[in-house]
Backbone as ProteinMPNN parsed JSONL, in Angstrom:
{"seq_chain_A": "MKTDKELQEDVMDEIKWDPALSASAIGVSVKNGVVTLNGYVDAYAKKFAAENAAKRVKGVQAVTEKIEVHFGKGTKRTDTDIAAAALDAIKWHSNVPDDQLKLKVENGWLTLEGTVDWQYQKNAAMDAVKDLAGVKGVSNLIFLAPKTNVTKIETDIINALKRSATIEASNIEVEIRGNKVILKGKVRSWSERRDVENAVWSSPGVIEIEDNMFIGV", "coords_chain_A": {"N_chain_A": [[28.516, 36.168, -41.785], [28.081, 34.128, -38.913], [26.304, 34.899, -35.899], [27.191, 34.727, -32.365], [25.05, 33.644, -30.987], [23.666, 32.293, -33.012], [25.602, 30.399, -33.697], [25.717, 28.97, -31.29], [23.149, 27.799, -31.244], [23.325, 26.211, -33.551], [25.403, 24.439, -32.873], [24.268, 23.129, -30.67], [22.134, 21.883, -31.982], [23.586, 20.171, -33.643], [24.784, 18.482, -31.786], [22.481, 17.303, -30.728], [21.79, 15.883, -32.973], [23.517, 13.78, -33.035], [23.312, 10.447, -32.333], [24.639, 9.156, -30.272], [24.929, 10.864, -28.194], [23.635, 12.603, -25.319], [21.883, 15.324, -25.464], [20.704, 16.907, -23.521], [22.34, 16.804, -21.337], [24.564, 18.249, -21.894], [26.048, 21.358, -21.976], [26.222, 24.369, -23.904], [28.123, 27.149, -24.734], [29.004, 30.239, -26.345], [31.483, 32.502, -27.381], [32.688, 35.058, -29.264], [33.019, 33.311, -31.423], [34.242, 31.138, -30.257], [33.647, 28.049, -28.891], [32.414, 26.697, -25.896], [32.111, 23.736, -24.133], [30.205, 22.2, -21.653], [29.141, 20.071, -18.888], [28.157, 16.624, -18.61], [29.046, 13.232, -19.485], [28.591, 9.673, -20.038], [30.713, 8.162, -20.831], [34.126, 8.117, -21.828], [34.731, 8.298, -24.548], [32.592, 9.723, -25.526], [33.097, 12.343, -24.917], [34.88, 13.049, -26.92], [33.129, 12.741, -29.057], [31.266, 14.801, -28.631], [32.911, 17.062, -28.822], [33.815, 16.8, -31.471], [31.393, 17.071, -32.784], [30.826, 19.771, -32.337], [32.94, 20.909, -33.758], [32.258, 20.304, -36.325], [30.474, 22.199, -37.104], [29.868, 24.922, -39.162], [31.687, 27.922, -39.02], [32.613, 27.831, -36.434], [35.328, 28.733, -34.465], [37.079, 27.81, -32.49], [37.271, 25.251, -29.931], [36.546, 24.704, -26.578], [36.691, 22.212, -24.272], [35.026, 21.069, -21.522], [33.789, 18.919, -20.415], [32.678, 16.456, -18.123], [33.234, 13.036, -17.074], [30.857, 10.856, -15.954], [30.197, 7.88, -14.53], [27.744, 5.294, -14.839], [26.164, 2.836, -12.682], [26.576, 0.337, -13.846], [28.823, 0.572, -15.451], [31.216, 0.935, -14.18], [34.63, 0.098, -13.637], [37.435, -1.727, -12.335], [40.863, -0.61, -11.906], [42.569, -2.662, -12.611], [40.955, -4.259, -14.249], [40.54, -2.455, -16.374], [43.167, -2.098, -17.304], [43.785, -4.688, -18.207], [41.882, -4.999, -20.247], [42.687, -2.92, -21.936], [45.259, -3.728, -22.701], [44.619, -6.01, -24.197], [43.107, -4.798, -26.237], [44.998, -3.181, -27.522], [46.806, -5.114, -28.334], [45.331, -6.526, -30.228], [44.922, -4.734, -32.235], [45.689, -3.991, -35.497], [47.291, -1.891, -36.383], [48.888, -1.101, -34.334], [51.989, -1.287, -32.799], [52.34, -3.318, -30.433], [54.401, -4.358, -28.887], [56.109, -2.291, -28.437], [55.05, -0.586, -26.648], [53.881, 0.64, -23.441], [51.58, 0.634, -20.703], [49.666, 2.242, -18.119], [47.285, 2.374, -15.436], [45.449, 4.5, -13.396], [43.135, 5.176, -11.022], [41.144, 5.013, -12.989], [42.201, 6.517, -15.018], [44.014, 6.312, -17.932], [47.303, 5.825, -19.09], [49.402, 6.018, -21.861], [52.533, 4.926, -23.021], [55.772, 4.88, -24.649], [57.486, 4.255, -27.813], [56.951, 4.908, -31.23], [57.012, 4.605, -34.851], [55.381, 6.098, -36.527], [52.823, 8.655, -36.754], [50.214, 7.739, -37.207], [50.239, 5.296, -35.943], [50.473, 6.022, -33.284], [48.039, 7.384, -33.012], [46.325, 5.24, -33.498], [46.733, 3.633, -31.261], [45.59, 5.224, -29.305], [42.927, 5.282, -30.248], [42.303, 2.624, -29.868], [41.919, 2.292, -27.136], [40.319, 4.329, -26.047], [37.567, 3.981, -26.114], [36.931, 2.102, -24.241], [35.063, 0.618, -21.606], [34.756, 2.205, -18.455], [36.988, 3.836, -18.597], [38.219, 6.932, -17.679], [39.794, 8.899, -18.729], [42.51, 9.571, -21.045], [45.98, 9.737, -21.331], [48.103, 10.331, -23.832], [51.212, 9.602, -24.19], [53.003, 8.697, -26.003], [55.954, 8.619, -27.911], [57.319, 9.787, -31.055], [59.639, 8.232, -33.156], [62.541, 9.885, -34.18], [63.558, 10.664, -37.553], [66.459, 10.57, -39.662], [66.903, 11.495, -42.285], [65.683, 14.224, -43.547], [65.531, 15.95, -45.619], [63.822, 16.117, -47.823], [61.338, 16.682, -46.851], [59.785, 19.119, -46.866], [59.186, 19.587, -49.62], [57.807, 17.205, -50.228], [55.577, 17.428, -48.527], [54.288, 19.777, -49.434], [53.622, 18.965, -52.037], [51.854, 16.9, -51.402], [49.769, 18.326, -50.197], [48.896, 19.808, -52.383], [47.877, 17.784, -53.98], [45.566, 17.029, -52.724], [42.038, 16.928, -52.734], [40.497, 18.256, -50.94], [41.818, 20.354, -49.817], [42.918, 23.697, -49.896], [45.693, 24.402, -51.112], [47.215, 26.653, -51.731], [46.747, 28.478, -49.772], [48.173, 27.733, -47.576], [51.066, 27.838, -45.588], [54.217, 26.297, -45.25], [56.696, 25.446, -43.001], [59.868, 24.143, -42.175], [61.599, 22.867, -39.434], [64.08, 21.082, -38.58], [62.839, 18.053, -37.494], [60.39, 19.058, -37.1], [57.318, 20.493, -38.154], [55.96, 23.531, -39.128], [52.9, 25.032, -39.492], [51.138, 27.493, -41.234], [48.655, 29.958, -42.14], [45.429, 30.095, -43.834], [42.511, 28.158, -43.303], [39.39, 26.685, -44.364], [37.669, 25.336, -42.719], [37.216, 23.165, -39.809], [37.447, 20.559, -40.675], [39.028, 20.786, -42.971], [41.348, 21.692, -41.78], [42.038, 19.442, -40.258], [42.509, 17.653, -42.364], [44.77, 18.81, -43.533], [46.663, 18.501, -41.456], [46.706, 15.685, -41.267], [47.769, 15.053, -43.765], [50.334, 16.091, -43.479], [51.331, 14.534, -41.358], [51.654, 12.157, -42.671], [54.045, 12.266, -43.911], [57.295, 10.924, -43.995], [59.519, 11.247, -41.258], [58.462, 13.408, -39.891], [57.922, 14.507, -36.653], [56.706, 16.294, -35.051], [54.145, 18.764, -35.029], [53.476, 22.152, -35.366], [50.723, 23.963, -35.154], [49.648, 26.753, -36.537], [47.582, 27.664, -38.024], [44.554, 29.352, -39.083], [40.98, 29.603, -38.97], [39.082, 30.796, -41.567], [36.972, 32.706, -43.806]], "CA_chain_A": [[29.123, 35.518, -40.622], [27.096, 33.808, -37.891], [26.448, 35.473, -34.567], [27.451, 33.723, -31.335], [23.776, 32.984, -30.69], [23.399, 31.351, -34.103], [26.55, 29.292, -33.537], [25.274, 28.171, -30.148], [21.996, 27.001, -31.67], [23.777, 25.206, -34.52], [26.169, 23.417, -32.152], [23.299, 22.343, -29.903], [21.414, 21.033, -32.938], [24.5, 19.124, -34.113], [24.908, 17.523, -30.687], [21.22, 16.553, -30.71], [21.752, 15.038, -34.166], [24.373, 12.616, -32.803], [22.547, 9.519, -31.496], [25.435, 8.675, -29.145], [25.009, 11.906, -27.172], [22.431, 13.112, -24.67], [22.041, 16.776, -25.558], [20.223, 17.559, -22.302], [23.402, 16.774, -20.33], [25.712, 19.011, -22.398], [25.8, 22.78, -22.134], [26.995, 25.016, -24.969], [28.2, 28.608, -24.73], [29.85, 30.726, -27.441], [31.944, 33.885, -27.291], [33.596, 35.407, -30.364], [33.247, 32.135, -32.252], [34.858, 30.063, -29.473], [32.611, 27.243, -28.25], [32.753, 26.005, -24.656], [31.2, 22.639, -23.83], [30.158, 21.785, -20.258], [28.181, 19.023, -18.613], [28.709, 15.303, -18.318], [28.718, 12.088, -20.336], [28.822, 8.431, -19.305], [31.849, 7.44, -21.421], [35.183, 9.025, -22.271], [34.637, 8.475, -26.002], [31.544, 10.693, -25.844], [33.717, 13.669, -24.872], [35.363, 13.255, -28.288], [31.977, 12.877, -29.947], [30.707, 16.141, -28.446], [33.868, 18.024, -29.381], [33.783, 16.681, -32.931], [30.12, 17.632, -33.242], [30.988, 21.227, -32.362], [33.885, 21.268, -34.815], [31.617, 20.129, -37.63], [29.594, 23.335, -37.384], [30.506, 26.003, -39.906], [31.821, 29.179, -38.3], [33.265, 27.619, -35.137], [36.744, 29.061, -34.538], [37.823, 26.969, -31.547], [36.406, 24.539, -28.995], [37.053, 24.388, -25.243], [35.87, 21.087, -23.811], [35.093, 20.916, -20.062], [32.813, 17.884, -20.078], [33.135, 15.452, -17.164], [32.735, 11.674, -17.265], [30.167, 10.29, -14.795], [29.815, 6.512, -14.869], [26.608, 4.656, -14.204], [26.538, 1.698, -11.84], [26.988, -0.824, -14.628], [29.993, 0.821, -16.303], [32.433, 1.093, -13.388], [35.604, -0.978, -13.746], [38.643, -1.524, -11.542], [42.041, -0.298, -12.713], [43.085, -3.932, -13.144], [40.083, -4.624, -15.372], [40.803, -1.538, -17.486], [44.5, -2.399, -17.837], [43.708, -5.947, -18.957], [41.128, -4.741, -21.477], [43.504, -2.061, -22.795], [46.328, -4.561, -23.274], [44.009, -6.828, -25.251], [42.705, -3.932, -27.349], [46.214, -2.79, -28.236], [47.386, -6.317, -28.941], [44.521, -6.969, -31.357], [44.824, -3.676, -33.252], [46.732, -4.277, -36.487], [48.159, -0.736, -36.618], [49.601, -0.748, -33.104], [53.104, -2.168, -32.437], [52.126, -3.451, -28.993], [55.645, -4.681, -28.195], [56.849, -1.054, -28.225], [54.258, 0.285, -25.786], [53.538, 0.29, -22.073], [50.449, 1.417, -20.222], [49.326, 2.165, -16.698], [45.959, 2.898, -15.124], [45.322, 4.983, -12.023], [41.809, 5.765, -10.79], [40.411, 5.069, -14.246], [42.92, 7.31, -16.026], [44.948, 5.432, -18.631], [48.457, 6.504, -19.683], [50.127, 5.254, -22.872], [53.924, 5.333, -23.157], [56.552, 4.093, -25.595], [57.957, 4.933, -29.023], [56.534, 4.31, -32.497], [57.617, 5.27, -36.012], [54.431, 6.928, -37.271], [51.72, 9.271, -36.015], [49.002, 6.925, -37.308], [50.348, 4.253, -34.928], [50.14, 6.695, -32.019], [46.59, 7.607, -33.035], [45.651, 3.944, -33.418], [46.787, 3.207, -29.862], [44.562, 6.018, -28.617], [41.618, 4.804, -30.692], [42.075, 1.275, -29.358], [41.594, 2.256, -25.705], [39.47, 5.418, -25.549], [36.167, 3.57, -26.039], [36.766, 1.031, -23.265], [34.222, 0.935, -20.452], [35.483, 2.504, -17.225], [38.087, 4.785, -18.819], [37.846, 8.323, -17.406], [40.615, 9.769, -19.561], [43.709, 8.947, -21.608], [47.153, 10.568, -21.629], [48.878, 9.667, -24.878], [52.588, 10.082, -24.063], [53.828, 7.952, -26.954], [56.866, 9.44, -28.705], [57.636, 9.372, -32.417], [61.078, 8.084, -33.363], [63.015, 10.834, -35.205], [64.26, 10.156, -38.727], [67.638, 11.392, -39.954], [66.828, 12.09, -43.616], [64.51, 15.091, -43.588], [65.787, 16.979, -46.635], [62.722, 16.198, -48.796], [60.058, 16.802, -46.161], [58.997, 20.273, -47.283], [58.681, 19.344, -50.975], [56.814, 16.125, -50.177], [54.366, 17.921, -47.875], [53.627, 20.716, -50.343], [53.025, 18.176, -53.115], [50.708, 16.175, -50.847], [48.687, 19.296, -50.023], [48.392, 20.157, -53.713], [47.133, 16.645, -54.532], [44.319, 16.802, -51.997], [40.84, 17.584, -53.26], [39.806, 18.964, -49.858], [42.717, 21.365, -49.258], [43.333, 24.815, -50.74], [47.113, 24.421, -50.761], [47.798, 27.983, -51.916], [46.53, 29.262, -48.553], [48.927, 27.13, -46.483], [52.518, 27.993, -45.562], [54.887, 25.183, -44.579], [58.073, 25.732, -42.583], [60.493, 22.969, -41.582], [62.698, 23.058, -38.49], [64.458, 19.721, -38.202], [61.722, 17.122, -37.67], [59.17, 19.786, -36.746], [56.664, 21.216, -39.242], [55.146, 24.661, -38.691], [51.853, 25.319, -40.471], [50.522, 28.813, -41.124], [47.727, 30.258, -43.219], [43.983, 30.046, -43.619], [41.707, 27.015, -43.737], [37.977, 27.05, -44.421], [36.878, 24.604, -41.734], [37.97, 22.221, -38.988], [37.735, 19.356, -41.458], [40.193, 21.07, -43.811], [42.495, 21.746, -40.866], [42.385, 18.059, -39.964], [43.076, 17.057, -43.573], [46.134, 19.336, -43.674], [47.513, 17.843, -40.462], [46.865, 14.28, -41.643], [48.7, 15.004, -44.897], [51.683, 16.339, -42.959], [51.761, 13.378, -40.571], [51.977, 11.049, -43.574], [55.406, 12.445, -44.429], [58.317, 10.311, -43.144], [60.431, 12.175, -40.608], [57.762, 14.4, -39.079], [57.632, 14.05, -35.294], [55.971, 17.337, -34.33], [53.471, 19.788, -35.835], [53.016, 23.377, -34.705], [49.595, 24.402, -35.978], [49.312, 28.17, -36.396], [46.557, 27.989, -39.01], [43.321, 29.919, -38.557], [39.794, 29.335, -39.775], [38.542, 32.014, -42.145], [36.029, 32.506, -44.912]], "C_chain_A": [[28.064, 35.3, -39.537], [27.375, 34.569, -36.599], [26.745, 34.349, -33.57], [26.178, 32.95, -30.994], [23.439, 31.952, -31.761], [24.332, 30.149, -34.022], [26.132, 28.378, -32.396], [24.121, 27.252, -30.545], [22.41, 25.898, -32.636], [24.554, 24.085, -33.834], [25.23, 22.535, -31.34], [22.514, 21.404, -30.816], [22.296, 19.887, -33.429], [24.713, 18.06, -33.047], [23.644, 16.672, -30.586], [21.153, 15.55, -31.861], [22.572, 13.764, -33.99], [23.657, 11.651, -31.865], [23.309, 9.002, -30.283], [25.422, 9.644, -27.972], [23.638, 12.249, -26.607], [22.566, 14.627, -24.578], [21.629, 17.486, -24.275], [21.298, 17.632, -21.223], [24.613, 17.607, -20.727], [25.302, 20.466, -22.608], [26.723, 23.392, -23.165], [26.95, 26.529, -24.776], [29.188, 29.038, -25.803], [30.211, 32.187, -27.191], [32.977, 34.128, -28.374], [33.977, 34.192, -31.208], [33.894, 30.965, -31.545], [33.771, 29.344, -28.676], [33.158, 26.596, -26.985], [31.676, 24.972, -24.363], [31.323, 22.265, -22.357], [29.167, 20.64, -20.106], [28.857, 17.704, -18.319], [28.237, 14.283, -19.347], [29.049, 10.823, -19.556], [29.94, 7.582, -19.904], [32.853, 8.45, -21.959], [35.076, 9.317, -23.763], [33.596, 9.523, -26.38], [32.025, 12.133, -25.684], [34.232, 14.032, -26.266], [34.197, 13.511, -29.235], [31.372, 14.273, -29.848], [31.616, 17.205, -29.047], [33.842, 17.999, -30.904], [32.487, 17.237, -33.513], [30.217, 19.149, -33.342], [31.888, 21.663, -33.513], [33.283, 21.109, -36.209], [30.786, 21.34, -38.043], [30.377, 24.463, -38.056], [30.516, 27.284, -39.085], [32.478, 29.056, -36.947], [34.768, 27.838, -35.282], [37.596, 28.166, -33.651], [36.827, 26.333, -30.588], [37.157, 24.308, -27.69], [36.128, 23.351, -24.638], [36.093, 20.878, -22.317], [34.1, 19.865, -19.565], [33.438, 16.862, -19.133], [32.517, 14.093, -17.497], [32.14, 11.177, -15.951], [29.661, 8.903, -15.177], [28.539, 6.1, -14.147], [27.071, 3.438, -13.418], [27.09, 0.534, -12.651], [28.249, -0.642, -15.436], [31.278, 1.028, -15.516], [33.316, -0.137, -13.531], [36.777, -0.678, -12.829], [39.802, -1.178, -12.472], [42.625, -1.556, -13.34], [42.265, -4.386, -14.348], [40.385, -3.767, -16.603], [42.145, -1.848, -18.132], [44.477, -3.662, -18.686], [42.981, -5.745, -20.282], [41.941, -3.905, -22.455], [44.631, -2.846, -23.453], [45.789, -5.427, -24.405], [43.661, -5.982, -26.475], [43.902, -3.519, -28.19], [46.811, -3.98, -28.982], [46.643, -6.723, -30.208], [44.357, -5.916, -32.442], [45.993, -3.809, -34.221], [47.69, -3.114, -36.713], [48.973, -0.322, -35.398], [50.725, -1.745, -32.844], [53.129, -2.368, -30.925], [53.398, -3.759, -28.22], [56.481, -3.438, -27.9], [56.16, -0.122, -27.225], [54.098, -0.28, -24.381], [52.334, 1.135, -21.671], [50.295, 1.25, -18.722], [47.962, 2.807, -16.489], [45.921, 3.29, -13.653], [43.999, 5.721, -11.876], [41.035, 5.977, -12.094], [41.086, 5.857, -15.344], [44.039, 6.465, -16.622], [46.059, 6.254, -19.28], [49.176, 5.558, -20.632], [51.536, 5.811, -23.004], [54.627, 4.412, -24.14], [56.968, 4.929, -26.788], [57.481, 4.166, -30.252], [57.13, 5.124, -33.641], [56.698, 6.299, -36.662], [53.34, 7.474, -36.367], [50.463, 8.405, -36.084], [49.026, 5.78, -36.301], [50.021, 4.806, -33.544], [48.64, 6.928, -31.921], [45.82, 6.304, -32.868], [45.641, 3.414, -31.991], [45.728, 3.935, -29.042], [43.169, 5.512, -28.97], [41.274, 3.446, -30.087], [41.554, 1.274, -27.925], [40.552, 3.281, -25.26], [38.004, 5.028, -25.408], [35.905, 2.511, -24.968], [35.928, 1.498, -22.079], [35.094, 1.176, -19.223], [36.6, 3.506, -17.368], [37.572, 6.209, -18.606], [38.604, 9.301, -18.294], [41.845, 9.026, -20.03], [44.777, 10.012, -21.819], [48.007, 9.805, -22.631], [50.282, 10.26, -24.893], [53.541, 9.324, -24.979], [54.66, 8.925, -27.784], [56.973, 8.895, -30.123], [59.145, 9.324, -32.577], [61.539, 9.043, -34.451], [63.721, 10.124, -36.346], [65.414, 11.104, -39.051], [67.536, 12.104, -41.293], [65.551, 12.919, -43.748], [64.603, 16.139, -44.696], [64.614, 17.159, -47.588], [61.372, 16.478, -48.152], [59.207, 17.935, -46.725], [58.385, 20.065, -48.665], [57.587, 18.291, -50.976], [55.495, 16.611, -49.582], [53.591, 18.852, -48.8], [52.945, 19.971, -51.484], [51.788, 17.417, -52.636], [49.513, 17.106, -50.657], [48.061, 19.661, -51.362], [47.549, 19.035, -54.314], [45.737, 16.51, -53.926], [43.162, 17.598, -52.586], [40.142, 18.437, -52.21], [40.621, 20.109, -49.271], [43.025, 22.432, -50.298], [44.796, 25.102, -50.41], [47.734, 25.808, -50.858], [47.642, 28.863, -50.679], [47.4, 28.806, -47.384], [50.423, 27.381, -46.656], [53.123, 26.861, -44.743], [56.323, 25.576, -44.272], [58.626, 24.511, -41.857], [61.615, 23.398, -40.649], [63.088, 21.691, -37.95], [63.337, 18.759, -38.526], [60.378, 17.76, -37.33], [58.641, 20.55, -37.95], [55.782, 22.308, -38.645], [54.176, 25.021, -39.81], [51.236, 26.682, -40.189], [49.546, 28.992, -42.287], [46.287, 30.027, -42.835], [43.39, 28.739, -44.123], [40.236, 27.411, -43.64], [37.133, 26.397, -43.346], [37.798, 23.733, -40.897], [38.332, 20.975, -39.788], [38.924, 19.579, -42.385], [41.457, 21.126, -42.964], [42.982, 20.334, -40.546], [43.03, 17.387, -41.166], [44.508, 17.534, -43.809], [47.073, 18.616, -42.71], [47.746, 16.377, -40.817], [47.834, 14.124, -42.809], [50.135, 15.188, -44.429], [52.196, 15.133, -42.185], [52.132, 12.184, -41.452], [53.376, 11.153, -44.155], [56.42, 11.806, -43.489], [59.226, 11.379, -42.547], [59.762, 13.207, -39.742], [57.467, 13.821, -37.695], [56.876, 15.1, -34.485], [55.355, 18.314, -35.327], [53.103, 20.964, -34.936], [51.955, 24.0, -35.609], [49.245, 25.854, -35.66], [48.281, 28.613, -37.437], [45.327, 28.59, -38.328], [42.183, 29.625, -39.522], [39.215, 30.658, -40.254], [37.613, 31.699, -43.29], [36.718, 32.823, -46.218]], "O_chain_A": [[27.249, 36.184, -39.274], [28.524, 34.843, -36.254], [26.575, 33.171, -33.884], [26.225, 31.746, -30.743], [22.976, 30.857, -31.444], [23.911, 29.015, -34.251], [26.187, 27.154, -32.52], [24.124, 26.066, -30.216], [21.908, 24.777, -32.553], [24.385, 22.914, -34.174], [25.387, 21.314, -31.328], [22.261, 20.254, -30.454], [21.821, 18.766, -33.61], [24.81, 16.874, -33.36], [23.724, 15.46, -30.382], [20.533, 14.493, -31.735], [22.359, 12.783, -34.702], [23.414, 11.996, -30.709], [22.7, 8.465, -29.358], [25.855, 9.294, -26.874], [22.624, 12.197, -27.303], [23.278, 15.145, -23.718], [22.153, 18.557, -23.969], [21.186, 18.431, -20.293], [25.59, 17.67, -19.979], [24.342, 20.764, -23.319], [27.878, 22.983, -23.291], [25.875, 27.118, -24.667], [30.107, 28.29, -26.138], [29.358, 33.001, -26.836], [34.023, 33.479, -28.399], [35.119, 34.065, -31.65], [34.083, 29.907, -32.146], [33.062, 29.963, -27.882], [34.242, 26.014, -27.001], [30.486, 25.284, -24.346], [32.429, 22.037, -21.866], [28.453, 20.281, -21.043], [29.99, 17.666, -17.838], [27.194, 14.438, -19.984], [29.716, 10.889, -18.523], [30.104, 6.419, -19.535], [32.479, 9.501, -22.479], [35.301, 10.447, -24.196], [33.702, 10.147, -27.436], [31.429, 13.048, -26.251], [34.054, 15.155, -26.737], [34.265, 14.382, -30.102], [31.004, 14.865, -30.863], [31.147, 18.137, -29.701], [33.847, 19.047, -31.551], [32.485, 17.805, -34.605], [29.749, 19.745, -34.313], [31.623, 22.672, -34.166], [33.758, 21.723, -37.164], [30.436, 21.481, -39.215], [31.42, 24.892, -37.562], [29.496, 27.686, -38.525], [32.867, 30.065, -36.358], [35.412, 27.206, -36.119], [38.713, 27.803, -34.022], [35.696, 26.799, -30.443], [38.269, 23.78, -27.691], [34.925, 23.579, -24.506], [37.2, 20.551, -21.887], [33.634, 19.926, -18.428], [34.583, 16.452, -19.318], [31.45, 14.001, -18.104], [32.844, 11.089, -14.945], [28.798, 8.769, -16.044], [28.286, 6.499, -13.01], [28.239, 3.056, -13.486], [27.98, -0.178, -12.186], [28.72, -1.595, -16.056], [32.328, 1.273, -16.11], [32.829, -1.268, -13.547], [37.085, 0.486, -12.569], [39.734, -1.422, -13.676], [43.119, -1.522, -14.468], [42.82, -4.843, -15.348], [40.476, -4.273, -17.721], [42.26, -1.861, -19.358], [45.078, -3.704, -19.76], [43.409, -6.257, -21.316], [41.899, -4.143, -23.662], [44.922, -2.648, -24.633], [46.427, -5.561, -25.449], [43.892, -6.397, -27.611], [43.833, -3.508, -29.419], [47.261, -3.853, -30.12], [47.256, -7.211, -31.157], [43.721, -6.175, -33.463], [47.152, -3.746, -33.813], [48.803, -3.329, -37.193], [49.668, 0.694, -35.428], [50.456, -2.935, -32.683], [53.853, -1.67, -30.216], [53.482, -3.463, -27.028], [57.473, -3.53, -27.177], [56.625, 0.992, -26.983], [54.168, -1.488, -24.158], [52.099, 2.209, -22.224], [50.731, 0.258, -18.136], [47.539, 3.669, -17.259], [46.31, 2.515, -12.78], [43.768, 6.748, -12.513], [40.36, 6.991, -12.272], [40.61, 5.874, -16.48], [44.904, 5.965, -15.903], [45.791, 7.257, -19.941], [49.52, 4.436, -20.261], [51.72, 7.025, -23.089], [54.155, 3.313, -24.431], [56.825, 6.151, -26.787], [57.589, 2.942, -30.315], [57.684, 6.202, -33.425], [57.168, 7.258, -37.275], [52.975, 6.864, -35.363], [49.715, 8.343, -35.108], [47.974, 5.331, -35.847], [49.374, 4.14, -32.735], [48.038, 6.699, -30.872], [44.795, 6.26, -32.188], [44.658, 2.815, -31.555], [45.059, 3.34, -28.198], [42.327, 5.335, -28.089], [40.109, 3.15, -29.824], [40.828, 0.361, -27.533], [39.956, 3.119, -24.196], [37.267, 5.672, -24.662], [34.768, 2.07, -24.807], [36.067, 2.628, -21.61], [36.051, 0.442, -18.978], [37.12, 3.989, -16.363], [36.621, 6.642, -19.258], [38.121, 10.397, -18.578], [42.192, 7.977, -19.486], [44.514, 11.059, -22.411], [48.567, 8.757, -22.31], [50.522, 11.289, -25.524], [54.75, 9.313, -24.75], [54.148, 9.921, -28.293], [56.749, 7.709, -30.367], [59.849, 10.254, -32.184], [60.985, 9.024, -35.55], [64.396, 9.114, -36.143], [65.351, 12.295, -38.748], [68.039, 13.219, -41.428], [64.476, 12.385, -44.024], [63.839, 17.104, -44.707], [64.424, 18.254, -48.117], [60.356, 16.508, -48.847], [58.031, 17.732, -47.029], [57.201, 20.333, -48.866], [56.562, 18.451, -51.639], [54.421, 16.253, -50.068], [52.374, 18.726, -48.934], [51.821, 20.302, -51.861], [50.799, 17.303, -53.36], [48.375, 16.72, -50.926], [46.843, 19.806, -51.466], [46.614, 19.298, -55.071], [44.836, 15.943, -54.546], [43.292, 18.783, -52.895], [39.287, 19.256, -52.548], [40.176, 20.766, -48.331], [43.353, 22.117, -51.442], [45.103, 25.927, -49.55], [48.686, 26.106, -50.138], [48.325, 29.879, -50.548], [47.372, 29.419, -46.317], [50.978, 27.165, -47.733], [52.613, 26.507, -43.68], [57.073, 25.985, -45.159], [57.943, 23.913, -41.026], [62.476, 24.193, -41.024], [62.502, 21.202, -36.984], [62.919, 18.646, -39.678], [59.354, 17.079, -37.279], [59.405, 21.179, -38.681], [54.96, 22.045, -37.766], [54.588, 25.281, -40.94], [50.861, 26.988, -39.057], [49.605, 28.271, -43.283], [45.962, 29.796, -41.67], [43.714, 28.27, -45.214], [39.88, 28.349, -42.926], [36.015, 26.836, -43.077], [38.979, 23.57, -41.202], [39.404, 20.402, -39.597], [39.74, 18.677, -42.574], [42.514, 20.658, -43.386], [44.183, 20.062, -40.559], [43.992, 16.634, -41.013], [45.361, 16.755, -44.234], [48.152, 18.172, -43.103], [48.864, 15.879, -40.682], [48.626, 13.182, -42.844], [51.046, 14.522, -44.921], [53.355, 14.746, -42.33], [52.857, 11.294, -41.008], [53.843, 10.229, -44.821], [56.417, 12.11, -42.296], [59.653, 12.301, -43.241], [60.429, 13.837, -38.922], [56.836, 12.77, -37.579], [56.451, 14.831, -33.361], [55.966, 18.65, -36.341], [52.495, 20.788, -33.88], [52.26, 24.501, -36.692], [48.622, 26.142, -34.638], [48.131, 29.807, -37.695], [45.092, 28.362, -37.142], [42.39, 29.426, -40.719], [38.896, 31.534, -39.45], [37.485, 30.543, -43.696], [36.104, 32.721, -47.28]]}, "name": "protein", "num_of_chains": 1, "seq": "MKTDKELQEDVMDEIKWDPALSASAIGVSVKNGVVTLNGYVDAYAKKFAAENAAKRVKGVQAVTEKIEVHFGKGTKRTDTDIAAAALDAIKWHSNVPDDQLKLKVENGWLTLEGTVDWQYQKNAAMDAVKDLAGVKGVSNLIFLAPKTNVTKIETDIINALKRSATIEASNIEVEIRGNKVILKGKVRSWSERRDVENAVWSSPGVIEIEDNMFIGV"}
C-alpha cells in the first residue's frame, strides 16, 4: 500500500502529465489516502481534468476538490454571452432533449433545470456547457423522470455487472428501493467504480444511485 507521500507524488506527476493543466498552479495534499486539490485554473472544465487526474492514480481513496477558476482577460464573458452559447451548445448536442430543459446564468454560474428520461441525457447536458469560455461553475439540477415498471431492475443490473469485463461483479451488492439503487461492496479503482455506476444508470427506471462502495485491494 502506498504512503500518503507516495500518493501525493503520483498525483502531482499525473497532473503534470495532463497537457491541459498547469501543475504549478495546483496544490496536492494527501491524508489517509484522501487527496485534496487546491489552487486555480483558467477554465471550469480544468477543475474536472484535475480531479479526474487524481482519481486515475492507484491507491487514491477519495478526492476533495477546492480549485478556484480565475479567468484571464481574454476569457471573460457576460452572463448573456454565456447563456446564448449554452443554449446553442445544448441545441446542437444530439443526446440532449433541449425542449425539456431551461438554463440560467448568474455571475458566470450556469444552472441547468428540467426533466429528462435518462442519466446519459443529464450528463450530456453537463458536458455540452462545462467547457464553454466564461463559465465559473455549473449546477446540474435536471431531474430524471421516474418509471413505473421497476420489477426487473435488480436482475437486469446484476446481469449487466456480470457481463462487464472491467467489473468484479461478485464484490458488488445491489439493493433496490423503488427507483433508487443502493450499491455496496468493494471496487479496485475509481475507474471500476465509474463503470459500475454507468452500468446501473443504463437500466430503465433508475433515477437515483446511493454509492456506498469503497476502494480496496
